[in-house]
CSV table of C-alpha atoms in Angstrom, one decimal:
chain,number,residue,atom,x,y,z
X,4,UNK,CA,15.0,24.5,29.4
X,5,UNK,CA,14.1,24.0,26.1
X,6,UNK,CA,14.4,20.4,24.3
X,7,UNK,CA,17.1,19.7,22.1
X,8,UNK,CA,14.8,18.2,19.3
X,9,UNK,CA,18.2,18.3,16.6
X,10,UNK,CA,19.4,14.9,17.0
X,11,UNK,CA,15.6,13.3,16.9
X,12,UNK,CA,15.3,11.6,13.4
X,13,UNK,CA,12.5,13.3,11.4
X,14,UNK,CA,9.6,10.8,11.2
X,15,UNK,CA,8.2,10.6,7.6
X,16,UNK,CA,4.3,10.2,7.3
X,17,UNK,CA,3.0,6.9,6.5
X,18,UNK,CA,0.6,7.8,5.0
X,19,UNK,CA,2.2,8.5,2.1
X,20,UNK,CA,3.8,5.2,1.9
X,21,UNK,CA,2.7,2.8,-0.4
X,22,UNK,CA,2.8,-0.5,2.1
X,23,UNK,CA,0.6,1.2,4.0
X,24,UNK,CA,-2.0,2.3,1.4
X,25,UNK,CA,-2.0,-1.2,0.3
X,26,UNK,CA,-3.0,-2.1,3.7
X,27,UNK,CA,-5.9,0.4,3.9
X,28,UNK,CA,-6.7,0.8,0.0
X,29,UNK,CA,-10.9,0.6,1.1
X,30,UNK,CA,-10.2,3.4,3.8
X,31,UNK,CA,-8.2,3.9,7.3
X,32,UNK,CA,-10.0,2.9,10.4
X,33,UNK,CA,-11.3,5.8,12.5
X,34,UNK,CA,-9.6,7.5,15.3
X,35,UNK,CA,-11.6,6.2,17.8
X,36,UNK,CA,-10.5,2.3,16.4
X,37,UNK,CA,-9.4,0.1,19.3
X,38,UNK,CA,-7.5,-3.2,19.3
X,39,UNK,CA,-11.1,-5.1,19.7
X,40,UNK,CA,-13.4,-2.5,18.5
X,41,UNK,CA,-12.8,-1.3,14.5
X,42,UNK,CA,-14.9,-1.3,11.6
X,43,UNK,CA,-14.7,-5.2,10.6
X,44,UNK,CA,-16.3,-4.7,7.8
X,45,UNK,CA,-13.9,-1.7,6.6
X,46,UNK,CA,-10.8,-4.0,7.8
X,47,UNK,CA,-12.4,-7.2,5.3
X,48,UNK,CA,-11.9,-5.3,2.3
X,49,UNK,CA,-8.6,-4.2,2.8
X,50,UNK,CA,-7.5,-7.4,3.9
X,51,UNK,CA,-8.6,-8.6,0.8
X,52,UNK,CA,-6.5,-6.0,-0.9
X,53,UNK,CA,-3.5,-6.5,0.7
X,54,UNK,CA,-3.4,-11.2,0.8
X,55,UNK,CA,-4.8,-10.7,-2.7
X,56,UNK,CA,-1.7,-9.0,-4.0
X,57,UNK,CA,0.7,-10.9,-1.8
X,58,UNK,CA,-1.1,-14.1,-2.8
X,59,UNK,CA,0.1,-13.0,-6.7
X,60,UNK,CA,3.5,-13.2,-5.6
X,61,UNK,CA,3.1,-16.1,-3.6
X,62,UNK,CA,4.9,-19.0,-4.7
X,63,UNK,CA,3.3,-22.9,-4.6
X,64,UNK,CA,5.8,-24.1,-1.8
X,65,UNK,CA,5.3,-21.4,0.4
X,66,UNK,CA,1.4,-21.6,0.4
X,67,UNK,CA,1.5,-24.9,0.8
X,68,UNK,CA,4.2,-24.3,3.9
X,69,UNK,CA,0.9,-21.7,4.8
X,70,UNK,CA,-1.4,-24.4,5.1
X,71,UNK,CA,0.7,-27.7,6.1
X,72,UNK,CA,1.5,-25.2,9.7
X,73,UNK,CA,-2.1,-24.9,9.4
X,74,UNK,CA,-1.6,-20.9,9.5
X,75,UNK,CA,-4.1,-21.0,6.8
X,76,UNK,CA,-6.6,-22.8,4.7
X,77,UNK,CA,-6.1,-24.1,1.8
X,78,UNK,CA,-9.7,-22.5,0.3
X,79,UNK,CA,-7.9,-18.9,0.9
X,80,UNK,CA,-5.8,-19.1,-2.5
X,81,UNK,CA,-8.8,-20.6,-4.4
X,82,UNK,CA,-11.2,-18.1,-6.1
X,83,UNK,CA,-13.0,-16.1,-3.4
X,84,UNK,CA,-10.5,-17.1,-0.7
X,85,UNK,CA,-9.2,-14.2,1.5
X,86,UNK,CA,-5.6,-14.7,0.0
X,87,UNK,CA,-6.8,-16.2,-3.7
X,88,UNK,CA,-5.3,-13.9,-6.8
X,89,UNK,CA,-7.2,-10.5,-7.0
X,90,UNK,CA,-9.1,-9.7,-10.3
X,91,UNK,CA,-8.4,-7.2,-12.4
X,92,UNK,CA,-11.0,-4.6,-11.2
X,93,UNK,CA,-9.3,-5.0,-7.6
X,94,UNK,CA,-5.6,-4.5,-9.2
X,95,UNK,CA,-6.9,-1.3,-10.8
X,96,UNK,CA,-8.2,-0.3,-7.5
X,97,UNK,CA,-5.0,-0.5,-6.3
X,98,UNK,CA,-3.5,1.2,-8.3
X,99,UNK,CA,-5.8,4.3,-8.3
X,100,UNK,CA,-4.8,4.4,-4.6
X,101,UNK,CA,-1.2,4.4,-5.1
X,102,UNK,CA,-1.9,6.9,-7.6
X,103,UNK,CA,-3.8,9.0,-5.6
X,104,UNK,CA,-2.7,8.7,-2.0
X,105,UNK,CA,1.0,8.1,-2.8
X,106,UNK,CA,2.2,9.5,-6.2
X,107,UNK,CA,5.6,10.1,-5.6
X,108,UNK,CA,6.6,6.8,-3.8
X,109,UNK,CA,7.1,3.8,-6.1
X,110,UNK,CA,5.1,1.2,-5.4
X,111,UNK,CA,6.3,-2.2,-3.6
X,112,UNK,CA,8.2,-4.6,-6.3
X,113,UNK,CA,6.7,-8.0,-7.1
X,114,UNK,CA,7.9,-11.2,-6.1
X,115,UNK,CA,6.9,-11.5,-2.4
X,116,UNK,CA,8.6,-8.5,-1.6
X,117,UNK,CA,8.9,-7.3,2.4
X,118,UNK,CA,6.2,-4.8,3.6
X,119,UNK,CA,8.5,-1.6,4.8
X,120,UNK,CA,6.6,1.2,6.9
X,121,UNK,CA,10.2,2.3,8.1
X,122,UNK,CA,11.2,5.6,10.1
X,123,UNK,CA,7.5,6.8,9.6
X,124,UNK,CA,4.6,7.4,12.3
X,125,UNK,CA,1.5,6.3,12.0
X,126,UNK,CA,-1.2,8.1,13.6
X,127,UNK,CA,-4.0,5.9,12.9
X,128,UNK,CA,-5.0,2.5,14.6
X,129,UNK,CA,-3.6,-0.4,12.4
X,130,UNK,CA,-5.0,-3.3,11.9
X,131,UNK,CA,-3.2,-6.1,10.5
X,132,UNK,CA,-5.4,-8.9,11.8
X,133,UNK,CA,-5.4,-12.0,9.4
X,134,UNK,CA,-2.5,-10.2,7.0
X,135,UNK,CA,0.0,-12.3,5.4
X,136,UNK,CA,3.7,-10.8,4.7
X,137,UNK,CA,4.6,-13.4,2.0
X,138,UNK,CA,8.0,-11.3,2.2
X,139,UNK,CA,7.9,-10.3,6.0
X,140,UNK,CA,7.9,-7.1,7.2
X,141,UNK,CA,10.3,-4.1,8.3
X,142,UNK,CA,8.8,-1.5,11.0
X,143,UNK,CA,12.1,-0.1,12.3
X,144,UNK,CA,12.1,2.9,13.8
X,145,UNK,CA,8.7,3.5,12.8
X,146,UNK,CA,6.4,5.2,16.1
X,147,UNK,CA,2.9,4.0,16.0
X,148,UNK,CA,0.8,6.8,18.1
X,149,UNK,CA,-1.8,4.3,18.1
X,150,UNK,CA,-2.7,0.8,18.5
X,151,UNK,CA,-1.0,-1.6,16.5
X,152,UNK,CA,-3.1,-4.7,15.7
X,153,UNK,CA,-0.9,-7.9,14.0
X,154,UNK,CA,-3.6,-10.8,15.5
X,155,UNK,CA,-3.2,-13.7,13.7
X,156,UNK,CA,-1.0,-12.4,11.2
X,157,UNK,CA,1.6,-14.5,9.0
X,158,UNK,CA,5.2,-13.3,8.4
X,159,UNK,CA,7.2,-15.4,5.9
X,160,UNK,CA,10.5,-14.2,6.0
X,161,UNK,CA,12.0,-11.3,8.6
X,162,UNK,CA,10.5,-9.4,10.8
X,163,UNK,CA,12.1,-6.2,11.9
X,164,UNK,CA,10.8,-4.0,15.0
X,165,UNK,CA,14.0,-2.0,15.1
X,166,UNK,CA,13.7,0.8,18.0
X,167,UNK,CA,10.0,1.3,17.5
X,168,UNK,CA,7.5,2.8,19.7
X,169,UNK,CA,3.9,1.2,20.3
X,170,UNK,CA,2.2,4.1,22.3
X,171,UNK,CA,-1.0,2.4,23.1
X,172,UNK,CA,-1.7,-1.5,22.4
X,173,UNK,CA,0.9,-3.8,21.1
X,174,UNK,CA,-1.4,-6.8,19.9
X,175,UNK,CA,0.0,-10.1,18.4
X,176,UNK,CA,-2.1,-12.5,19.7
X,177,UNK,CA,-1.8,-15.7,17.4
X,178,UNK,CA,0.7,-13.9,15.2
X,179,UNK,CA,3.4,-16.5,13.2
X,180,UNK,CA,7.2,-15.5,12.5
X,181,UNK,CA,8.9,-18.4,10.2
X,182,UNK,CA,12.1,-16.0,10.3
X,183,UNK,CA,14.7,-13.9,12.5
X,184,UNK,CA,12.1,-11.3,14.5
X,185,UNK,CA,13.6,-8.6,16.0
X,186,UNK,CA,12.1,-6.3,18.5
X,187,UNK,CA,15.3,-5.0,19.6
X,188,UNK,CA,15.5,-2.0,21.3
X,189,UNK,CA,11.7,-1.4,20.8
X,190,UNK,CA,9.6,0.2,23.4
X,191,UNK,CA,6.1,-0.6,24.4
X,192,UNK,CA,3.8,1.9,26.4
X,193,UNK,CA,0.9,0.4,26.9
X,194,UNK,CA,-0.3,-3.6,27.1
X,195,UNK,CA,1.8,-5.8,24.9
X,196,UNK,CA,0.2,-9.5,23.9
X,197,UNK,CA,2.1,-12.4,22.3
X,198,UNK,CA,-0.6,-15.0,23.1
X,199,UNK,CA,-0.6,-17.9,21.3
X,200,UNK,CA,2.1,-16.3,18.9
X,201,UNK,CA,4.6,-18.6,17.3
X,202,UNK,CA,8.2,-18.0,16.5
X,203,UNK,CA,9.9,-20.2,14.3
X,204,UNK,CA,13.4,-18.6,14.4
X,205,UNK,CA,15.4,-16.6,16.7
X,206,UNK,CA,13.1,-14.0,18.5
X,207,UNK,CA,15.1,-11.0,20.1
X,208,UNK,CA,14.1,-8.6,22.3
X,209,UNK,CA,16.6,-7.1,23.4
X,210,UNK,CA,17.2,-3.8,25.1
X,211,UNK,CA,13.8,-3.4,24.5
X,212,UNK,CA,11.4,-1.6,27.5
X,213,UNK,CA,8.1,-3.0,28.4
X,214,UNK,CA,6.0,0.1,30.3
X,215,UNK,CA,2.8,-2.3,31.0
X,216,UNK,CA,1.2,-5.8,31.1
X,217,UNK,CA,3.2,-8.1,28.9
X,218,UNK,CA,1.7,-11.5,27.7
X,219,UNK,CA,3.9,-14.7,26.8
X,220,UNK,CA,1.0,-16.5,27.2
X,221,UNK,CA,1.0,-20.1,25.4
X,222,UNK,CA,3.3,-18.5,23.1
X,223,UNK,CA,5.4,-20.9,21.3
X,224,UNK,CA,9.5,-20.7,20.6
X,225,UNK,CA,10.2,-23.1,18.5
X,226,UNK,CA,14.1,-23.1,17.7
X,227,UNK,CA,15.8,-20.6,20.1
X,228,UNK,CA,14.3,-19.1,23.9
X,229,UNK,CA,13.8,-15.2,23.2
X,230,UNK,CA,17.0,-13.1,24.1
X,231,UNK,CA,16.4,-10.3,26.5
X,232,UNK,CA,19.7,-9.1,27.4
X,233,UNK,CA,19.4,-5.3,28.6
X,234,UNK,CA,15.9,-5.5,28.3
X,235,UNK,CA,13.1,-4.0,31.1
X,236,UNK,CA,9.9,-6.2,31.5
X,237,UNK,CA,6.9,-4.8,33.8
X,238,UNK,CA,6.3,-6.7,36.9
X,239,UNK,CA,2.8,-7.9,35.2
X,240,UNK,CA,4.8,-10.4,33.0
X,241,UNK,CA,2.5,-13.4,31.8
X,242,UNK,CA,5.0,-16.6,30.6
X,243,UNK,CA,2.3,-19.1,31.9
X,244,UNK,CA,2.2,-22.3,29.4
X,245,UNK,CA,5.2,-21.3,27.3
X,246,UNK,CA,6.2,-23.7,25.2
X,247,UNK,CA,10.2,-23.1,25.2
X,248,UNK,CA,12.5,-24.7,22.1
X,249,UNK,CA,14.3,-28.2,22.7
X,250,UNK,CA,17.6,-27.8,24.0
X,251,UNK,CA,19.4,-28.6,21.3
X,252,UNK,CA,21.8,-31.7,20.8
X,253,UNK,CA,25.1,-29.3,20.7
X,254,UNK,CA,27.7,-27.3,22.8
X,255,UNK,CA,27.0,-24.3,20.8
X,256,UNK,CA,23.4,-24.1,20.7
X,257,UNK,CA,22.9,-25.0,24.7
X,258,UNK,CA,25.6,-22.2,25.2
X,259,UNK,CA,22.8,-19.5,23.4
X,260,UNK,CA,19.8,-21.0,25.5
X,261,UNK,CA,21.6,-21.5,28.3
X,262,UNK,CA,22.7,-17.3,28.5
X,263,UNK,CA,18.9,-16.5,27.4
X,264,UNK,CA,17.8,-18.2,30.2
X,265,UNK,CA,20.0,-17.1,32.8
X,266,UNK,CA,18.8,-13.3,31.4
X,267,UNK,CA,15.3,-14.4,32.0
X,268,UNK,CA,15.9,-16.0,35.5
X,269,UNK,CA,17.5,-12.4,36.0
X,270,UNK,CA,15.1,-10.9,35.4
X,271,UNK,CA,11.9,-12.6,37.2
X,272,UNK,CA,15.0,-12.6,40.3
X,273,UNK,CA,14.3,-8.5,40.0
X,274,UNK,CA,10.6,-9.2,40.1
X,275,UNK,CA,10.6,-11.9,43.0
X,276,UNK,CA,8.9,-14.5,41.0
X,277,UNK,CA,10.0,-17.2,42.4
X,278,UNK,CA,8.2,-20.0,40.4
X,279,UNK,CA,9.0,-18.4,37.5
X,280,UNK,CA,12.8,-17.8,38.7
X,281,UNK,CA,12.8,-21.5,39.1
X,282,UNK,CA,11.6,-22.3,36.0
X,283,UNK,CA,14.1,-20.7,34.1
X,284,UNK,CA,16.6,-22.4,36.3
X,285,UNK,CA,15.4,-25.6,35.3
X,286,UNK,CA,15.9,-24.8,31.4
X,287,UNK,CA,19.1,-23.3,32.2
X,288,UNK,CA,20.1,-26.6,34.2
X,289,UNK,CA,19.6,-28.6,30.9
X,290,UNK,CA,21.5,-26.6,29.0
X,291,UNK,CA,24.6,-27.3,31.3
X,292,UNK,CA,23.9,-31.0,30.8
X,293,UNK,CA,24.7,-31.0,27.3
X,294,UNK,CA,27.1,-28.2,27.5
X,295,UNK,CA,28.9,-30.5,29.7
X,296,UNK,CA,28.4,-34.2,27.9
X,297,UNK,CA,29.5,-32.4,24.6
X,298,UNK,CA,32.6,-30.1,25.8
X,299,UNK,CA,35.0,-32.8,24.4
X,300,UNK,CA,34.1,-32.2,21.0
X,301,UNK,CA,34.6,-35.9,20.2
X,302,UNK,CA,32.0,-38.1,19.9
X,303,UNK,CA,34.2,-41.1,21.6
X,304,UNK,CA,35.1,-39.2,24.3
X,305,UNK,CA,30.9,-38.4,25.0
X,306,UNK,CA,30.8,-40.6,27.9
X,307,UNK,CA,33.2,-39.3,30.1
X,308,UNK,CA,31.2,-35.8,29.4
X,309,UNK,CA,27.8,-37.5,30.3
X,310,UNK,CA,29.8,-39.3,33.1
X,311,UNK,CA,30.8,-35.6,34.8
X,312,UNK,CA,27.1,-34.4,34.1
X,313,UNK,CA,25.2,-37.5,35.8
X,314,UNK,CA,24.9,-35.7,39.0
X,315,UNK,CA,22.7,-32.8,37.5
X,316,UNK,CA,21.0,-35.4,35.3
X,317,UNK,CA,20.6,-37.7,39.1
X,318,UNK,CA,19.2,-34.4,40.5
X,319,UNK,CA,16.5,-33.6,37.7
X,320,UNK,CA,15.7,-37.4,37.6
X,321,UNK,CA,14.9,-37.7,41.4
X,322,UNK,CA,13.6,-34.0,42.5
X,323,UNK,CA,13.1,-31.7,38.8
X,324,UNK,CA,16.0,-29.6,40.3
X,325,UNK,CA,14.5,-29.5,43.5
X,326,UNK,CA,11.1,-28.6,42.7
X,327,UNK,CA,9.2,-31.1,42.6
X,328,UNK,CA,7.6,-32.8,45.7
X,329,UNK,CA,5.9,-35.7,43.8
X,330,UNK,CA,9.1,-37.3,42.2
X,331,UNK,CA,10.9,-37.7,45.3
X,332,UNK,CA,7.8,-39.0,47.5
X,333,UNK,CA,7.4,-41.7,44.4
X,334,UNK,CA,11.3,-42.2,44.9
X,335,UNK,CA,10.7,-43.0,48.6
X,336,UNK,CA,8.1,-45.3,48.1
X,337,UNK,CA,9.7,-47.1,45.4
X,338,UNK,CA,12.9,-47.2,47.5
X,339,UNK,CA,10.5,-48.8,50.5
X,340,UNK,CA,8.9,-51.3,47.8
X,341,UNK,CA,12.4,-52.2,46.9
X,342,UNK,CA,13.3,-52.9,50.0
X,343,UNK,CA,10.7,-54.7,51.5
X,344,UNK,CA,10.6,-57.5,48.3
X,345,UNK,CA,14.6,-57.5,48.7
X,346,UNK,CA,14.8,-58.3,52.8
X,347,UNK,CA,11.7,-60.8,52.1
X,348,UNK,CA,13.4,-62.7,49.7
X,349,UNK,CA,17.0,-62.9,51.3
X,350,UNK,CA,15.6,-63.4,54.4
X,351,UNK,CA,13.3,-66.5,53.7
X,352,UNK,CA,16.3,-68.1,51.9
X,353,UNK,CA,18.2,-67.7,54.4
X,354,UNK,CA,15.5,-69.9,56.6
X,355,UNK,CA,14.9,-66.8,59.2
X,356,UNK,CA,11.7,-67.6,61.1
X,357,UNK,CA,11.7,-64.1,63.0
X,358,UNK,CA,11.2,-62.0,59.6
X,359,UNK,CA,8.2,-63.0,58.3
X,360,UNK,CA,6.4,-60.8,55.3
X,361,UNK,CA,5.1,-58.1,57.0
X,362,UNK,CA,8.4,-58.1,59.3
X,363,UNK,CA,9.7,-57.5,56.2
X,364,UNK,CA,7.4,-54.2,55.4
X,365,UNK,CA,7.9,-52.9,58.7
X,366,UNK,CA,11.7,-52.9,58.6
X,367,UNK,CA,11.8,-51.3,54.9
X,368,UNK,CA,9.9,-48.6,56.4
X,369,UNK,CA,12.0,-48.3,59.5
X,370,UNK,CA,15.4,-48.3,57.1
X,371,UNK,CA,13.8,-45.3,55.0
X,372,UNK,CA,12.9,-43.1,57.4
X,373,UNK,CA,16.3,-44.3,59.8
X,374,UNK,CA,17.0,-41.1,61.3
X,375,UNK,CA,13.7,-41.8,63.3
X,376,UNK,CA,14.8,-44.8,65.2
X,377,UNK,CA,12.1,-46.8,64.8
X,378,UNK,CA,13.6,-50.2,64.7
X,379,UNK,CA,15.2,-49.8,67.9
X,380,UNK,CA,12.1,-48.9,69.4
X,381,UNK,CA,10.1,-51.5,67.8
X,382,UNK,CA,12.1,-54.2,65.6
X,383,UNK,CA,15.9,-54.2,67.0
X,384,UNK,CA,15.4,-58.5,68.1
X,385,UNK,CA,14.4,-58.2,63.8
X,386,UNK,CA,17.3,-56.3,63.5
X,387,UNK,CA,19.6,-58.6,65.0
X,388,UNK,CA,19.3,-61.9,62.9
X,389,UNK,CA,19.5,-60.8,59.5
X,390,UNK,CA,21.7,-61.5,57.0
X,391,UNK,CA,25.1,-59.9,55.7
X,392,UNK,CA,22.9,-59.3,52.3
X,393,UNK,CA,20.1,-57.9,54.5
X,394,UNK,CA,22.6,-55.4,55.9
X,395,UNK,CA,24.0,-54.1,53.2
X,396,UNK,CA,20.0,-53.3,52.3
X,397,UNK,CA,19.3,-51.9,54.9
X,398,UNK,CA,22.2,-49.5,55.6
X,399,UNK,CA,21.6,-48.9,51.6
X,400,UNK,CA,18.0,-48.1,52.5
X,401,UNK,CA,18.7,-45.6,55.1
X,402,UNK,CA,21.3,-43.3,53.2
X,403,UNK,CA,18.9,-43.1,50.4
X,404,UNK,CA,15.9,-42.3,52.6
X,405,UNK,CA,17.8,-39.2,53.4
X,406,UNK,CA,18.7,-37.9,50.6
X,407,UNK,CA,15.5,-38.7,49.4
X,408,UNK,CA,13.9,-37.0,52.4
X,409,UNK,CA,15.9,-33.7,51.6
X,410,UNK,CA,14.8,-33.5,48.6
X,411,UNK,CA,11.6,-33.4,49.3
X,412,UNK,CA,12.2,-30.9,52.1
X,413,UNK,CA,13.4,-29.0,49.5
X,414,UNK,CA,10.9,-29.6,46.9
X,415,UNK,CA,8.2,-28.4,49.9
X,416,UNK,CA,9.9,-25.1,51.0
X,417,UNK,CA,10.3,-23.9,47.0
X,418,UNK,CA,7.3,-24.6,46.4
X,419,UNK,CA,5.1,-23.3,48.8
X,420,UNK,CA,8.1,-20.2,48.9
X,421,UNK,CA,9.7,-20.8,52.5
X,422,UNK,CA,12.9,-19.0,53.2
């Protein structure tokens, strides 16, 4: 059967686009470029070209945004600088390429304009390592047969992936996004990094299809978690150290994070990553917390909310949601510590000669772990003298040792994965 090829767009060839001849006015990269291997010397020039003629349209606050985030140095706008003003022999260079390579596309507007390389393919490798998009930078529906290298690179303003295809690697290691990004509906054949990348804005990916590795390594959210409703991630997908936005201090906002993380827990559910499953579970947990202390709208009526969300805020306090094992174990012991200074002191002012100090330790430990029986075995003549105040301890003791107890049962089976 033949393919029906009449409802494809037809791709134009960016080559002939003037965004990308300002990227690669000293030459393209060779075929044989890879994300690690290309001709650094070749990809110097041109990324002198291209933050040169950004940097003319660059204005004073935004550089100094550049370097405050520390996304840049302050020497790269200063003569010689990667990004500093280009000279007139470099502005006539160019031009000549624009001229030659591109004559009948006008070439990008001044003031900090947005790169655009849309509906095109790219055949080459591209290297964009160390670029800055004073303007940011539209790539929709663009198909890049080759890799596609944005390390390190700066986007001021949008960045637009719309329904793109990376057909060998996706690299934006260290890349920095002070607007919306959108990868939506973008596809990804081969390995796609985010390491250390930073997103300042809302980040969204979704619908979009991950075919290999995927890297969320270190990589920092800053506002919003990234939305990945309808989206396919491959099993190989990295999120360790990811430094996820605050939860925000409304109803609104912990509604959005709260549904991006239930996608995400979703979605590592699919891949049976449990620790990863949990973690999302945890964010999404918080987000219930102030969805919950703020659903009155008023700020007077705020307590009552936090009132009705204490027990969730009780459970991350004494067990992280039941994942941690240390927090309730400290719990325990303080709860025995408590105890044992508590029954001391009552008991000596009550003038009790059978419970001495270290009676005193013996029975705190005996209330906390109750369910045992130890202080009929060993302290019940103890047992039987104290005080009404010492009871009241006691019995205290022992209904918190168990709930203390089961949370660290539970804390133990998620983390070492029992069922």
């Amino acid at each position: 059967m033949t393919e029906n090829t009449s409802d494809k767009p037809e791709l134009n060839d960016a080559r002939q686009n003037p965004w990308y001849v300002l990227m690669t006015v000293a030459g393209e990269q060779p075929w044989f470029a890879t994300w690690t291997d290309f001709d650094r010397e070749l990809h110097a020039k041109n990324r002198r070209y291209f933050n040169g003629w950004m940097a003319l349209h660059l204005q004073d606050s935004d550089k100094l945004r550049l370097v405050s985030n520390g996304w840049v140095n302050d020497n790269d706008f200063k003569k010689g600088g990667i990004s500093a003003p280009l000279t007139q022999d470099e502005l006539a260079d160019i031009e000549a390429a624009w001229k030659h390579r591109c004559p009948k596309a006008p070439p990008p507007v001044t003031g900090s304009p947005r790169a655009e390389i849309t509906k095109s393919e790219l055949s080459r490798p591209l290297i964009c390592e160390d670029l800055l998009f004073s303007g940011g930078a539209d790539f929709t529906s663009t198909k890049f047969l080759s890799v596609a290298s944005f390390r390190r690179a700066y986007f001021l303003g949008e960045v637009l992936f719309w329904n793109a295809v990376i057909s060998e690697i996706a690299d934006f290691h260290g890349a920095s996004s002070d607007g919306f990004t959108v990868f939506d509906g973008v596809r990804m054949v081969d390995l796609a990094t985010f390491t250390d990348a930073t997103f300042s804005e809302e980040a969204l990916f979704s619908n979009s299809k991950f075919d290999k590795s995927t890297r969320f390594h270190r990589t920092k959210f800053e506002s919003e978690p990234p939305k990945l409703f309808g989206a396919s991630l491959h099993e190989d997908t990295d999120f360790t150290d990811t430094i996820w936005p605050p939860i925000g201090n409304t109803r609104e906002e912990a509604v959005q994070h709260r549904r991006a993380y239930e996608r995400l827990k979703l979605l590592m559910d699919q891949q049976k990553k449990i620790a990863d499953e949990h973690m999302f579970h945890r964010l999404e947990m918080r987000c219930k917390e102030v969805e919950v202390t703020e659903q009155f709208g008023s700020r007077w009526l705020r307590p009552i909310g936090w009132l009705i969300s204490l027990p969730s805020r009780a459970f991350r306090w004494t067990s992280n949601y039941g994942w941690s094992m240390g927090r309730p174990a400290l719990w325990l012991a303080g709860l025995w510590a408590a105890g044992w200074g508590a029954l001391n002191y009552f008991e000596q002012e009550a003038g009790n000669p059978k419970i001495t100090e270290w009676n005193a330790a013996a029975l705190s430990l005996s209330n906390v772990f109750g369910f045992l029986g130890f202080w009929r075995r060993f302290l019940s003549d103890d047992v039987g003298t104290l005080t009404t105040a010492s009871e009241i301890i006691s019995a205290s003791q022992t209904f918190l040792g168990i709930v203390f107890l089961f949370l660290l049962g539970l804390g133990t089976r998620n983390q070492f994965r029992l069922k």
